[in-house]
Amino acid sequence: MKIKVLYFGMIAEVIGHDFEIIEISNKNSTVNELIKLLQAKFPKLEDMSFKVALNQSIVEENTKIGINDEVAILPPFAGG
Amino acid sequence: MNKEKKIKNVFIEGPITPAKIADSIAHHQVKTNIGAHDIFLGQVRADVIAGKIVKAIEYSAYEDMANKVFDEIRESAFVKYDLTCAHIYHSKGIVKAGELCLFVFTSSKHRTMAFDACRYITEEIKAKAPVFGKELFEDDSHVWKVNH
């Protein structure tokens, strides 16, 4: 299945885009699998700290990704 | 029936002006059950990083999520503290050193609740709001700011 992944801040800078459409396996795909896929594509991510949000809430790496989920890769926060 | 509450947009393009803060204070003078306000203002610092001076911060955010998080923080402050009002404004885009990027405004009957809630909201924003800051130097290079 295809999912839309949003990138922000220093992550978007390293990847070179604000979002991408990424193909992941249909069944039981987790956040962890998506991270592995992204790290293989962008090795710099391995040295970077980030959190993953699914539908605008931070989730754990073992969370399953559904077809209509909005996925976002969030670098460290700097608000305020 | 649509029960979903409309989430307020907290972001202001560019710096938060002192006039905006003065206006906010003026708007509360009709609310005569308030006895105490507290205000936190975040200001962009001209930090020196590796010999270069920060001239501005360019803020960006995962705006939909950030507005949701700001709303949750505000709601949780009302549960924890006896507040009359609470407002949050955050800049997006470029804010120069010396200009304001965050405005937290809490009002209550008495000072303790206003003080405590203002601090609580500010700390929660720093920890939980998906807002990102690019520290820009005079030579147009940059580093990414990280909250500690």
XYZ file of C-alpha atoms in Angstrom, chain B residues 5-146:
142
model
C -14.943 21.635 18.398
C -13.108 24.051 16.157
C -9.437 24.197 17.100
C -7.971 27.647 17.326
C -4.966 28.609 15.200
C -2.197 29.630 17.583
C 0.290 30.711 14.913
C 1.067 34.290 13.979
C 3.182 35.059 10.903
C 6.427 36.722 12.019
C 7.101 38.242 15.452
C 4.464 38.817 18.131
C 4.304 42.566 18.543
C 4.237 44.389 21.904
C 1.033 46.058 20.582
C -0.644 42.620 20.286
C 0.226 41.949 23.930
C -1.079 45.333 25.047
C -4.324 44.707 23.107
C -4.756 41.322 24.772
C -4.401 42.904 28.194
C -6.891 45.634 27.263
C -9.449 43.021 26.126
C -9.452 41.510 29.600
C -10.380 44.710 31.431
C -14.097 43.906 30.944
C -13.608 40.596 32.770
C -13.821 41.962 36.298
C -13.760 38.544 37.989
C -10.046 38.381 37.118
C -7.682 39.470 39.887
C -4.339 38.307 38.479
C -2.675 37.878 35.109
C 0.631 36.235 34.338
C 2.465 36.496 31.043
C 5.358 34.554 29.583
C 7.135 36.040 26.571
C 9.683 34.061 24.612
C 12.279 36.249 22.890
C 14.794 35.242 20.220
C 18.319 35.361 21.605
C 21.373 36.393 19.570
C 23.300 33.291 20.658
C 26.888 32.853 19.536
C 27.341 29.369 18.060
C 30.820 28.368 16.862
C 31.776 32.050 16.604
C 28.705 33.060 14.589
C 25.866 35.215 15.863
C 22.229 34.123 15.475
C 20.392 36.909 13.661
C 16.946 35.290 13.567
C 15.015 32.057 14.003
C 12.827 30.755 11.218
C 9.991 28.787 12.823
C 8.087 26.040 11.064
C 5.621 23.538 12.476
C 3.468 20.529 11.826
C 0.675 23.050 12.135
C -2.372 20.797 12.334
C -0.812 18.668 15.046
C 0.703 21.666 16.831
C -2.659 23.442 17.034
C -4.161 20.240 18.455
C -1.336 19.957 20.997
C -1.681 23.646 21.992
C -5.407 23.074 22.475
C -4.795 19.981 24.632
C -2.241 21.865 26.739
C -4.667 24.745 27.231
C -7.545 22.389 28.135
C -5.350 20.484 30.603
C -4.340 23.783 32.238
C -8.038 24.544 32.845
C -8.428 21.131 34.521
C -5.329 21.548 36.701
C -5.727 25.204 37.660
C -8.616 27.484 38.525
C -8.301 29.770 35.487
C -10.575 32.407 34.023
C -8.670 32.688 30.727
C -5.652 31.218 28.999
C -4.222 32.247 25.634
C -1.273 31.015 23.607
C 0.300 32.589 20.507
C 3.379 31.281 18.705
C 5.248 32.731 15.748
C 5.886 31.013 12.469
C 8.288 32.266 9.832
C 11.166 34.601 10.619
C 11.584 36.239 14.027
C 14.687 38.404 14.460
C 16.886 38.424 17.565
C 15.211 40.600 20.179
C 11.713 39.980 18.821
C 9.047 37.872 20.510
C 8.112 34.359 19.360
C 5.864 33.049 22.148
C 3.119 34.693 24.205
C 1.423 32.769 27.014
C -1.230 34.684 28.946
C -3.056 33.244 31.965
C -5.702 34.924 34.088
C -7.274 33.870 37.351
C -8.954 35.243 40.472
C -5.681 35.050 42.402
C -1.984 35.162 41.541
C -0.893 31.614 42.468
C -3.075 29.932 39.837
C -2.050 32.446 37.156
C 1.678 31.972 37.946
C 1.521 28.170 38.113
C -0.596 27.762 34.989
C 1.622 30.097 32.968
C 4.698 28.077 33.844
C 2.909 24.771 33.227
C 1.684 25.849 29.771
C 5.118 27.189 28.761
C 6.933 24.000 29.827
C 4.361 21.809 28.080
C 4.741 23.812 24.843
C 8.534 23.406 24.918
C 8.223 19.642 25.434
C 5.225 18.685 23.307
C 4.488 21.124 20.476
C 5.870 20.023 17.082
C 7.466 23.381 16.304
C 10.890 23.569 14.676
C 13.402 26.409 14.662
C 16.156 27.169 12.192
C 18.746 29.514 13.743
C 19.959 31.794 10.966
C 23.404 33.414 10.999
C 24.590 36.626 9.332
C 26.354 34.641 6.579
C 23.079 32.840 5.702
C 24.255 29.516 7.128
C 22.064 27.887 9.804
C 21.751 25.294 12.570
C 18.596 23.663 13.936
C 17.522 24.680 17.425
C 16.649 21.939 19.931
